[in-house]
Short mmCIF file of C-alpha atoms in Angstrom, two decimals:
data_model
loop_
_atom_site.label_atom_id
_atom_site.label_comp_id
_atom_site.label_asym_id
_atom_site.label_seq_id
_atom_site.Cartn_x
_atom_site.Cartn_y
_atom_site.Cartn_z
CA MET L 133 -78.44 3.77 -38.95
CA ARG L 134 -80.82 2.26 -36.46
CA PHE L 135 -80.20 2.26 -32.69
CA THR L 136 -81.12 -1.10 -31.19
CA SER L 137 -80.26 -0.55 -27.51
CA GLU L 138 -79.27 2.24 -25.20
CA GLN L 139 -77.79 2.29 -21.73
CA ARG L 140 -76.14 4.86 -19.51
CA LEU L 141 -72.88 3.56 -17.97
CA ASP L 142 -72.01 4.47 -14.39
CA ASP L 143 -69.63 7.22 -15.50
CA GLY L 144 -72.38 8.95 -17.48
CA VAL L 145 -71.25 7.59 -20.85
CA LEU L 146 -74.18 6.79 -23.15
CA GLU L 147 -73.67 3.43 -24.89
CA ARG L 148 -75.87 2.74 -27.92
CA GLU L 149 -75.76 -0.36 -30.08
CA PHE L 150 -76.77 0.21 -33.68
CA THR L 151 -77.02 -1.52 -37.02
CA LEU L 152 -76.09 0.05 -40.30
CA GLY L 153 -77.67 -2.21 -42.87
CA GLU L 154 -76.25 -5.61 -41.88
CA ILE L 155 -73.38 -4.19 -39.86
CA PRO L 156 -73.64 -4.08 -36.06
CA GLY L 157 -71.83 -1.34 -34.18
CA ILE L 158 -71.60 0.53 -30.90
CA LEU L 159 -71.49 4.26 -30.22
CA TRP L 160 -70.30 5.74 -26.94
CA THR L 161 -70.85 9.44 -26.21
CA PRO L 162 -69.64 11.31 -23.14
CA GLY L 163 -72.29 12.51 -20.70
CA SER L 164 -71.35 16.05 -21.68
CA ALA L 165 -71.97 15.60 -25.44
CA SER L 166 -74.89 17.64 -26.77
CA ALA L 167 -76.11 19.21 -29.99
CA SER L 168 -74.65 22.53 -28.86
CA ALA L 169 -71.21 21.04 -28.08
CA PRO L 170 -70.73 18.10 -30.44
CA ALA L 171 -67.92 15.75 -29.45
CA PRO L 172 -64.95 14.82 -31.63
CA LEU L 173 -65.12 11.18 -32.64
CA ILE L 174 -62.63 8.32 -32.37
CA LEU L 175 -63.19 5.25 -34.56
CA LEU L 176 -62.11 2.21 -32.56
CA GLY L 177 -60.44 -0.44 -34.72
CA HIS L 178 -60.14 -4.06 -33.58
CA PRO L 179 -59.32 -7.46 -35.08
CA GLY L 180 -62.94 -8.57 -35.46
CA GLY L 181 -65.40 -10.19 -33.05
CA LEU L 182 -67.18 -7.33 -31.30
CA ASN L 183 -68.54 -9.44 -28.45
CA LYS L 184 -65.14 -10.84 -27.55
CA MET L 185 -63.49 -7.45 -27.90
CA TYR L 186 -66.21 -5.58 -25.98
CA PRO L 187 -64.45 -5.37 -22.57
CA ARG L 188 -61.34 -3.79 -24.08
CA LEU L 189 -63.32 -1.54 -26.45
CA VAL L 190 -65.58 -0.16 -23.73
CA GLY L 191 -62.49 0.52 -21.62
CA ARG L 192 -60.94 2.56 -24.42
CA ALA L 193 -64.26 4.33 -25.07
CA ARG L 194 -64.72 5.31 -21.41
CA HIS L 195 -61.18 6.62 -21.27
CA SER L 196 -61.80 8.71 -24.39
CA ALA L 197 -65.15 9.92 -23.07
CA ALA L 198 -63.38 11.29 -20.00
CA GLU L 199 -61.38 13.45 -22.44
CA GLY L 200 -64.59 14.61 -24.14
CA PHE L 201 -64.45 12.28 -27.13
CA ALA L 202 -67.19 10.08 -28.58
CA SER L 203 -66.10 6.62 -29.78
CA ALA L 204 -67.63 4.21 -32.23
CA THR L 205 -66.85 0.78 -33.59
CA ILE L 206 -68.39 -1.62 -36.10
CA GLU L 207 -68.03 -5.35 -36.64
CA LEU L 208 -65.46 -6.27 -39.30
CA PRO L 209 -66.51 -8.06 -42.49
CA GLY L 210 -66.46 -11.77 -41.60
CA GLY L 211 -66.21 -10.99 -37.89
CA GLY L 212 -68.69 -11.99 -35.17
CA ASP L 213 -71.95 -13.16 -36.76
CA ARG L 214 -71.30 -11.46 -40.10
CA PRO L 215 -71.15 -13.76 -43.14
CA ARG L 216 -67.76 -15.26 -43.82
CA SER L 217 -66.21 -15.41 -47.27
CA ALA L 218 -64.79 -18.74 -48.44
CA ALA L 219 -61.60 -17.00 -49.63
CA ALA L 220 -61.02 -15.33 -46.26
CA GLU L 221 -61.66 -18.61 -44.43
CA GLN L 222 -59.15 -20.33 -46.73
CA ALA L 223 -56.54 -17.64 -46.10
CA ARG L 224 -57.13 -17.90 -42.34
CA ALA L 225 -56.73 -21.69 -42.49
CA ASP L 226 -53.50 -21.30 -44.49
CA LEU L 227 -52.23 -18.80 -41.93
CA ARG L 228 -53.03 -21.15 -39.04
CA ARG L 229 -51.29 -24.00 -40.83
CA ALA L 230 -48.16 -21.92 -41.43
CA LEU L 231 -48.05 -20.72 -37.81
CA GLU L 232 -48.56 -24.23 -36.42
CA ALA L 233 -45.82 -25.56 -38.68
CA GLY L 234 -43.53 -22.77 -37.50
CA GLU L 235 -43.14 -21.61 -41.09
CA PRO L 236 -42.80 -17.97 -42.12
CA VAL L 237 -46.14 -16.50 -43.19
CA SER L 238 -45.90 -15.98 -46.95
CA GLU L 239 -46.74 -12.67 -48.58
CA ASP L 240 -49.39 -14.52 -50.56
CA ILE L 241 -51.23 -15.55 -47.40
CA VAL L 242 -51.01 -12.03 -45.96
CA ASP L 243 -52.30 -10.53 -49.19
CA ARG L 244 -55.23 -12.94 -49.37
CA LEU L 245 -56.03 -12.40 -45.70
CA VAL L 246 -55.71 -8.63 -45.40
CA LEU L 247 -56.28 -6.98 -48.78
CA PRO L 248 -59.91 -8.09 -49.26
CA LEU L 249 -60.59 -7.12 -45.64
CA VAL L 250 -59.24 -3.61 -46.26
CA GLU L 251 -61.23 -3.34 -49.51
CA LYS L 252 -64.47 -4.20 -47.71
CA ALA L 253 -63.93 -2.61 -44.29
CA VAL L 254 -62.82 0.87 -45.32
CA PRO L 255 -65.98 1.79 -47.28
CA GLU L 256 -68.01 0.45 -44.35
CA TRP L 257 -66.13 2.72 -41.96
CA GLN L 258 -66.78 5.62 -44.32
CA THR L 259 -70.51 4.88 -44.47
CA THR L 260 -70.50 4.63 -40.69
CA LEU L 261 -68.77 7.98 -40.51
CA ASP L 262 -71.45 9.55 -42.75
CA ALA L 263 -74.15 8.22 -40.44
CA LEU L 264 -72.42 9.20 -37.20
CA LEU L 265 -71.64 12.72 -38.38
CA SER L 266 -75.33 13.26 -39.14
CA LEU L 267 -76.00 13.00 -35.39
CA PRO L 268 -76.05 16.45 -33.75
CA GLU L 269 -74.00 15.26 -30.74
CA ILE L 270 -71.08 14.13 -32.94
CA GLY L 271 -68.70 16.61 -34.53
CA GLY L 272 -65.28 16.62 -36.09
CA PRO L 273 -62.38 16.14 -36.12
CA ILE L 274 -62.14 12.38 -36.43
CA GLY L 275 -59.47 10.01 -35.19
CA TYR L 276 -58.85 6.35 -35.97
CA SER L 277 -57.46 4.20 -33.20
CA GLY L 278 -56.19 0.64 -33.17
CA GLY L 279 -55.79 -2.24 -35.56
CA VAL L 280 -56.20 -3.76 -38.09
CA ILE L 281 -53.30 -1.47 -38.98
CA ALA L 282 -53.78 -1.92 -42.75
CA ILE L 283 -57.35 -0.62 -42.41
CA GLY L 284 -56.05 2.42 -40.51
CA VAL L 285 -53.47 3.08 -43.21
CA ARG L 286 -56.02 2.93 -46.03
CA LEU L 287 -58.49 5.11 -44.09
CA ALA L 288 -55.75 7.67 -43.41
CA VAL L 289 -55.09 7.88 -47.15
CA VAL L 290 -58.60 7.90 -48.60
CA GLU L 291 -60.70 9.55 -45.90
CA PRO L 292 -59.93 13.25 -45.45
CA ARG L 293 -62.19 13.50 -42.41
CA VAL L 294 -59.71 11.36 -40.43
CA ALA L 295 -57.34 13.95 -38.93
CA ALA L 296 -55.05 11.81 -36.75
CA ALA L 297 -54.52 8.12 -36.05
CA VAL L 298 -53.20 5.87 -33.32
CA LEU L 299 -52.14 2.71 -35.15
CA PHE L 300 -51.53 -0.56 -33.35
CA ALA L 301 -48.73 -2.44 -35.12
CA GLY L 302 -49.89 -5.91 -34.21
CA SER L 303 -51.19 -7.47 -37.43
CA PHE L 304 -49.95 -8.45 -40.84
CA VAL L 305 -49.45 -5.74 -43.44
CA PRO L 306 -49.34 -6.58 -47.15
CA ARG L 307 -46.13 -5.35 -48.76
CA VAL L 308 -48.14 -3.53 -51.43
CA MET L 309 -49.53 -1.24 -48.74
CA PHE L 310 -46.11 0.31 -48.11
CA GLU L 311 -46.73 2.56 -51.13
CA GLU L 312 -49.94 3.72 -49.46
CA ALA L 313 -48.11 4.31 -46.19
CA ARG L 314 -45.90 6.83 -48.00
CA GLN L 315 -49.05 8.79 -48.91
CA VAL L 316 -50.17 9.16 -45.29
CA THR L 317 -49.64 12.73 -44.11
CA ILE L 318 -51.79 13.01 -40.96
CA PRO L 319 -50.16 12.92 -37.51
CA LEU L 320 -49.58 9.34 -36.38
CA HIS L 321 -48.92 7.67 -33.04
CA VAL L 322 -47.83 4.07 -33.65
CA LEU L 323 -47.99 1.57 -30.80
CA LEU L 324 -45.68 -1.41 -31.08
CA GLN L 325 -45.46 -4.23 -28.57
CA TRP L 326 -41.75 -4.94 -28.90
CA ASP L 327 -41.84 -8.62 -27.95
CA ASP L 328 -45.18 -9.48 -29.57
CA GLU L 329 -44.39 -12.95 -30.91
CA GLY L 330 -47.20 -12.98 -33.43
CA ASN L 331 -46.01 -9.72 -34.96
CA ASP L 332 -43.19 -9.02 -37.41
CA ARG L 333 -41.24 -6.31 -35.61
CA GLN L 334 -39.01 -5.44 -38.55
CA LEU L 335 -42.02 -5.02 -40.80
CA ALA L 336 -43.61 -2.70 -38.24
CA LEU L 337 -40.42 -0.62 -38.12
CA ASP L 338 -40.25 -0.51 -41.92
CA LEU L 339 -43.87 0.58 -42.06
CA PHE L 340 -43.25 3.33 -39.50
CA ASP L 341 -40.32 4.48 -41.60
CA ALA L 342 -42.48 4.53 -44.73
CA PHE L 343 -45.22 6.79 -43.38
CA GLY L 344 -45.10 10.18 -45.08
CA SER L 345 -46.35 12.07 -42.02
CA LYS L 346 -44.22 14.93 -40.75
CA GLU L 347 -45.39 14.16 -37.22
CA LYS L 348 -45.12 10.50 -36.41
CA THR L 349 -44.23 8.85 -33.11
CA LEU L 350 -43.29 5.25 -32.54
CA ASN L 351 -44.10 4.16 -29.00
CA ALA L 352 -42.70 0.69 -28.39
CA ASN L 353 -43.20 -1.16 -25.11
CA MET L 354 -42.83 -4.54 -23.49
CA GLY L 355 -45.66 -6.81 -22.43
CA GLY L 356 -46.75 -8.94 -25.40
CA HIS L 357 -49.58 -8.46 -27.88
CA THR L 358 -52.33 -7.69 -25.38
CA GLY L 359 -50.09 -6.19 -22.70
CA VAL L 360 -49.98 -2.53 -23.79
CA PRO L 361 -49.00 -0.80 -20.52
CA GLN L 362 -51.46 1.65 -19.04
CA PHE L 363 -49.00 4.52 -19.44
CA ALA L 364 -48.77 3.78 -23.18
CA GLY L 365 -52.55 3.91 -23.49
CA GLU L 366 -52.45 7.25 -21.69
CA ALA L 367 -49.79 8.54 -24.09
CA ALA L 368 -52.01 7.56 -27.03
CA ALA L 369 -54.95 9.35 -25.40
CA ARG L 370 -52.84 12.49 -25.01
CA PHE L 371 -51.96 12.31 -28.72
CA PHE L 372 -55.67 12.52 -29.55
CA THR L 373 -56.22 15.30 -27.04
CA ARG L 374 -53.46 17.23 -28.81
CA HIS L 375 -54.87 16.70 -32.28
CA LEU L 376 -58.64 16.42 -31.94
CA SER L 377 -59.51 18.88 -29.18
CA MET P 84 -18.28 20.51 -3.45
CA ARG P 85 -17.97 24.26 -3.47
CA PHE P 86 -20.75 26.57 -4.64
CA THR P 87 -19.35 29.42 -6.76
CA SER P 88 -22.48 31.32 -7.71
CA GLU P 89 -26.15 31.38 -6.84
CA GLN P 90 -29.15 32.96 -8.52
CA ARG P 91 -32.90 32.64 -8.23
CA LEU P 92 -34.57 32.23 -11.65
CA ASP P 93 -37.88 33.97 -12.32
CA ASP P 94 -39.85 30.75 -11.72
CA GLY P 95 -38.36 30.40 -8.25
CA VAL P 96 -35.79 27.78 -9.26
CA LEU P 97 -32.49 28.17 -7.41
CA GLU P 98 -29.51 27.81 -9.79
CA ARG P 99 -26.14 27.21 -8.18
CA GLU P 100 -22.86 26.70 -10.00
CA PHE P 101 -20.38 24.52 -8.20
CA THR P 102 -17.01 22.91 -8.57
CA LEU P 103 -16.17 19.44 -7.39
CA GLY P 104 -12.40 19.36 -7.43
CA GLU P 105 -11.63 20.41 -10.99
CA ILE P 106 -15.09 19.63 -12.33
CA PRO P 107 -17.57 22.46 -12.87
CA GLY P 108 -21.25 21.76 -12.51
CA ILE P 109 -24.68 23.30 -11.99
CA LEU P 110 -27.43 22.39 -9.54
CA TRP P 111 -31.03 23.50 -9.95
CA THR P 112 -33.49 23.05 -7.09
CA PRO P 113 -37.19 23.85 -7.19
CA GLY P 114 -38.41 26.75 -5.09
CA SER P 115 -40.30 24.24 -2.96
CA ALA P 116 -37.26 22.09 -2.08
CA SER P 117 -36.32 22.15 1.59
CA ALA P 118 -34.59 20.02 4.19
CA SER P 119 -37.99 18.78 5.34
CA ALA P 120 -39.10 17.81 1.84
CA PRO P 121 -35.97 16.86 -0.09
CA ALA P 122 -36.43 16.74 -3.85
CA PRO P 123 -35.73 13.70 -6.04
CA LEU P 124 -32.78 14.38 -8.33
CA ILE P 125 -32.32 14.06 -12.08
CA LEU P 126 -28.79 13.92 -13.45
CA LEU P 127 -28.74 15.79 -16.77
CA GLY P 128 -26.45 14.18 -19.32
CA HIS P 129 -25.17 16.11 -22.35
CA PRO P 130 -22.48 15.72 -25.03
CA GLY P 131 -19.97 18.05 -23.33
CA GLY P 132 -19.53 21.82 -23.38
CA LEU P 133 -21.64 23.12 -20.49
CA ASN P 134 -21.68 26.74 -21.70
CA LYS P 135 -22.92 25.83 -25.15
CA MET P 136 -25.46 23.36 -23.75
CA TYR P 137 -26.67 25.73 -20.99
CA PRO P 138 -29.83 27.02 -22.70
CA ARG P 139 -31.13 23.52 -23.32
CA LEU P 140 -30.04 22.22 -19.92
CA VAL P 141 -31.69 25.03 -17.97
CA GLY P 142 -34.87 24.45 -19.99
CA ARG P 143 -34.90 20.79 -18.99
CA ALA P 144 -34.07 21.70 -15.37
CA ARG P 145 -36.92 24.24 -15.12
CA HIS P 146 -39.35 21.75 -16.58
CA SER P 147 -38.24 19.16 -14.03
CA ALA P 148 -38.40 21.69 -11.20
CA ALA P 149 -42.05 22.33 -12.03
CA GLU P 150 -42.58 18.62 -11.31
CA GLY P 151 -40.75 18.93 -8.00
CA PHE P 152 -37.40 17.53 -9.13
CA ALA P 153 -33.93 18.91 -8.57
CA SER P 154 -31.51 18.63 -11.52
CA ALA P 155 -27.75 18.65 -11.73
CA THR P 156 -25.13 18.42 -14.40
CA ILE P 157 -21.34 18.40 -14.61
CA GLU P 158 -18.89 19.11 -17.39
CA LEU P 159 -17.69 15.99 -19.21
CA PRO P 160 -14.01 14.97 -19.14
CA GLY P 161 -12.40 16.89 -22.03
CA GLY P 162 -15.48 19.13 -22.41
CA GLY P 163 -15.60 22.92 -22.03
CA ASP P 164 -12.40 24.15 -20.36
CA ARG P 165 -11.48 20.77 -18.89
CA PRO P 166 -8.13 19.32 -19.99
CA ARG P 167 -8.27 17.32 -23.19
CA SER P 168 -6.54 13.99 -23.62
CA ALA P 169 -4.39 13.46 -26.70
CA ALA P 170 -6.02 10.08 -27.34
CA ALA P 171 -9.54 11.54 -27.22
CA GLU P 172 -8.51 14.39 -29.53
CA GLN P 173 -7.05 11.86 -31.96
CA ALA P 174 -10.22 9.77 -31.90
CA ARG P 175 -12.31 12.90 -32.46
CA ALA P 176 -10.12 13.89 -35.42
CA ASP P 177 -10.44 10.39 -36.88
CA LEU P 178 -14.20 10.57 -36.46
CA ARG P 179 -14.35 13.92 -38.23
CA ARG P 180 -12.22 12.62 -41.07
CA ALA P 181 -14.45 9.55 -41.51
CA LEU P 182 -17.62 11.65 -41.47
CA GLU P 183 -16.21 14.21 -43.94
CA ALA P 184 -15.10 11.40 -46.25
CA GLY P 185 -18.57 9.89 -46.03
CA GLU P 186 -17.06 6.68 -44.70
CA PRO P 187 -18.70 4.46 -42.11
CA VAL P 188 -17.42 5.19 -38.61
CA SER P 189 -15.34 2.17 -37.61
CA GLU P 190 -15.86 0.34 -34.34
CA ASP P 191 -12.27 1.16 -33.50
CA ILE P 192 -12.95 4.91 -33.66
CA VAL P 193 -16.13 4.55 -31.59
CA ASP P 194 -14.30 2.48 -28.99
CA ARG P 195 -11.43 4.98 -28.72
CA LEU P 196 -13.88 7.90 -28.56
CA VAL P 197 -16.47 6.58 -26.13
CA LEU P 198 -14.95 3.91 -23.86
CA PRO P 199 -12.37 6.17 -22.13
CA LEU P 200 -15.07 8.81 -21.76
CA VAL P 201 -17.36 6.32 -20.02
CA GLU P 202 -14.48 5.11 -17.82
CA LYS P 203 -13.75 8.66 -16.65
CA ALA P 204 -17.21 10.20 -16.58
CA VAL P 205 -19.10 7.56 -14.62
CA PRO P 206 -16.98 7.74 -11.42
CA GLU P 207 -17.23 11.54 -11.64
CA TRP P 208 -21.02 11.32 -11.78
CA GLN P 209 -20.90 8.99 -8.78
CA THR P 210 -18.72 11.38 -6.79
CA THR P 211 -21.10 14.18 -7.74
CA LEU P 212 -23.99 12.08 -6.54
CA ASP P 213 -22.27 11.53 -3.17
CA ALA P 214 -21.82 15.28 -2.79
CA LEU P 215 -25.33 16.21 -3.91
CA LEU P 216 -27.01 13.65 -1.68
CA SER P 217 -25.22 15.14 1.31
CA LEU P 218 -27.27 18.32 0.81
CA PRO P 219 -30.41 18.29 2.98
CA GLU P 220 -32.60 19.64 0.13
CA ILE P 221 -31.74 16.71 -2.17
CA GLY P 222 -33.22 13.26 -1.64
CA GLY P 223 -33.66 10.11 -3.65
CA PRO P 224 -34.65 8.48 -5.88
CA ILE P 225 -32.28 9.44 -8.68
CA GLY P 226 -32.86 9.56 -12.42
CA TYR P 227 -30.40 9.92 -15.28
CA SER P 228 -31.56 11.83 -18.33
CA GLY P 229 -30.00 12.34 -21.73
CA GLY P 230 -26.84 11.44 -23.57
CA VAL P 231 -24.05 10.38 -23.84
CA ILE P 232 -26.12 7.19 -23.94
CA ALA P 233 -23.13 4.95 -23.17
CA ILE P 234 -22.59 6.87 -19.93
CA GLY P 235 -26.23 6.37 -19.02
CA VAL P 236 -25.96 2.65 -19.70
CA ARG P 237 -22.87 2.24 -17.52
CA LEU P 238 -24.39 4.33 -14.71
CA ALA P 239 -27.58 2.26 -14.84
CA VAL P 240 -25.51 -0.89 -14.37
CA VAL P 241 -23.01 0.18 -11.70
CA GLU P 242 -24.89 2.81 -9.68
CA PRO P 243 -27.74 1.34 -7.65
CA ARG P 244 -28.94 4.80 -6.59
CA VAL P 245 -30.06 5.49 -10.19
CA ALA P 246 -33.65 4.20 -10.23
CA ALA P 247 -34.83 5.15 -13.72
CA ALA P 248 -33.30 6.63 -16.86
CA VAL P 249 -34.35 8.58 -19.93
CA LEU P 250 -31.70 7.75 -22.51
CA PHE P 251 -31.18 9.82 -25.64
CA ALA P 252 -30.11 7.54 -28.49
CA GLY P 253 -28.14 10.12 -30.39
CA SER P 254 -24.49 9.15 -29.98
CA PHE P 255 -22.15 6.31 -30.79
CA VAL P 256 -22.26 3.19 -28.65
CA PRO P 257 -19.34 0.77 -28.55
CA ARG P 258 -20.44 -2.74 -29.48
CA VAL P 259 -18.84 -4.11 -26.28
CA MET P 260 -21.40 -2.15 -24.29
CA PHE P 261 -24.25 -4.30 -25.58
CA GLU P 262 -23.32 -6.88 -22.93
CA GLU P 263 -23.72 -4.17 -20.30
CA ALA P 264 -27.07 -3.14 -21.78
CA ARG P 265 -28.34 -6.65 -21.08
CA GLN P 266 -27.53 -6.11 -17.38
CA VAL P 267 -29.68 -2.97 -17.12
CA THR P 268 -32.85 -3.71 -15.16
CA ILE P 269 -34.17 -0.27 -14.18
CA PRO P 270 -37.14 1.27 -16.05
CA LEU P 271 -35.99 2.99 -19.23
CA HIS P 272 -37.50 5.56 -21.55
CA VAL P 273 -35.40 5.75 -24.73
CA LEU P 274 -35.73 8.78 -27.00
CA LEU P 275 -34.76 8.23 -30.62
CA GLN P 276 -34.85 10.90 -33.30
CA TRP P 277 -35.83 8.67 -36.22
CA ASP P 278 -34.23 10.72 -38.99
CA ASP P 279 -31.16 11.87 -37.05
CA GLU P 280 -28.54 11.67 -39.79
CA GLY P 281 -25.59 11.56 -37.42
CA ASN P 282 -27.03 8.59 -35.56
CA ASP P 283 -27.06 4.90 -36.42
CA ARG P 284 -30.75 4.06 -36.15
CA GLN P 285 -30.29 0.30 -36.41
CA LEU P 286 -27.72 0.36 -33.62
CA ALA P 287 -30.13 2.32 -31.44
CA LEU P 288 -32.87 -0.25 -32.10
CA ASP P 289 -30.46 -3.12 -31.35
CA LEU P 290 -29.44 -1.41 -28.13
CA PHE P 291 -33.06 -0.92 -27.10
CA ASP P 292 -33.65 -4.60 -27.81
CA ALA P 293 -30.64 -5.56 -25.68
CA PHE P 294 -31.71 -3.74 -22.51
CA GLY P 295 -32.66 -6.23 -19.83
CA SER P 296 -35.28 -3.95 -18.26
CA LYS P 297 -38.78 -5.33 -17.90
CA GLU P 298 -40.16 -1.84 -18.39
CA LYS P 299 -38.62 -0.13 -21.37
CA THR P 300 -40.22 2.28 -23.82
CA LEU P 301 -38.84 3.40 -27.15
CA ASN P 302 -40.21 6.80 -28.10
CA ALA P 303 -39.13 7.63 -31.66
CA ASN P 304 -39.98 10.93 -33.32
CA MET P 305 -39.20 13.06 -36.33
CA GLY P 306 -37.29 16.34 -36.29
CA GLY P 307 -33.56 15.62 -36.50
CA HIS P 308 -30.96 15.37 -33.74
CA THR P 309 -31.88 18.55 -31.87
CA GLY P 310 -35.56 18.58 -32.85
CA VAL P 311 -37.07 16.45 -30.07
CA PRO P 312 -40.72 17.56 -30.15
CA GLN P 313 -42.11 19.26 -27.06
CA PHE P 314 -44.64 16.46 -26.55
CA ALA P 315 -41.79 13.92 -26.48
CA GLY P 316 -40.03 15.94 -23.80
CA GLU P 317 -43.25 15.98 -21.83
CA ALA P 318 -43.61 12.20 -22.20
CA ALA P 319 -40.09 11.77 -20.81
CA ALA P 320 -40.97 14.06 -17.91
CA ARG P 321 -44.05 11.97 -17.15
CA PHE P 322 -41.84 8.87 -17.09
CA PHE P 323 -39.79 10.42 -14.30
CA THR P 324 -42.90 11.56 -12.47
CA ARG P 325 -44.09 7.95 -12.58
CA HIS P 326 -40.84 6.50 -11.29
CA LEU P 327 -39.23 9.12 -9.04
CA SER P 328 -42.18 10.74 -7.27
#
């Protein structure tokens, strides 16, 4: 991991851009984080396109820093300036075509779109975790927060260092991943935007039902895909405070 | 309204039993409540049987008092020592028989069980509200909290003094009340115990969908009918703090 820039935000949060091989990422640590008091870490998921997502990501990171948490994110495979795969581009084009035609999105399209992304992204998150945990100012436990929800599900199953997750039910989930959802046992806080037109509400409810976790909360609100109310963000933050502090 | 007993709880909360005509009830006011700083009021709904419900009700009332809220509850028609109606007893017996036989509970049974209860209980809550608001230590705004959910729905529609409601989706709702749900516009926080065997989860989700409120949150958790997690109770309390303070 190589840090490429560093700036101190006005609330004392240290923001550092890094690259991990070809993967760009950002790490935010609270002003209070030090080698003697390493901060728990929240991995910030997003739909890809770090630059576009930056304003919302830094907002979430600053909020978490106020609770004493470090946050980190990396660009998704095929996101931002990272190389695109022809298969993923084809799946994305097929998805766009289906949506524009008002057709239901077939399971085949979802599988082709999401499964390769999960296969590639999860090991990258794990490598990132290795690198971040080698820093003295970062400690455990680890949380995952956000979308792509299928990436969060896979991480929750295969990565024992992830102790709790806030999952944003706002993206397509391959049906085959329901089996994996049953294997999730960590505490979950699932955010669902009830009237998110681009999201399959019933599928999100089925997925919530499938999770094997003894503690799982579904927090559904109004306001569309990007309109998560402030109080719902605060409830998600409290979930992490409960489980990672 | 006639107060019949009065005691100061160890946290300073004043607990007063009262009768309003034939209806017994309990009022809890925070130690800080006074004529100069009247407390907002939360109406505590329950499934009937004040004595049996007392431990849970006083717990909710003390929690609310710590936030500066007064709380009040009354016995339901046919609950506790209040006179039972033959029709309600018949409906209850039919319900029991259906449940013991493992049969689905028919809409007819639900209608006979819940609709007359709503018809009787809601005006009683309104009369109680008149009486409570005449006390100098009680002010507005008013919240309704709990079950029977159909009573909460009706109150939210017909009683403009109720400004926000926490509804507990744990009891039967007549299908005809879905039209009323669409007329609800106040902020709602709906608690659903996801694996509550005695509750129709799909009906609860449909009801949540039907509510006309621009701000509505569904907070679903594990733990069975009576196992609402402490953090979910706290989230409901924060909802009232947001809307009644």
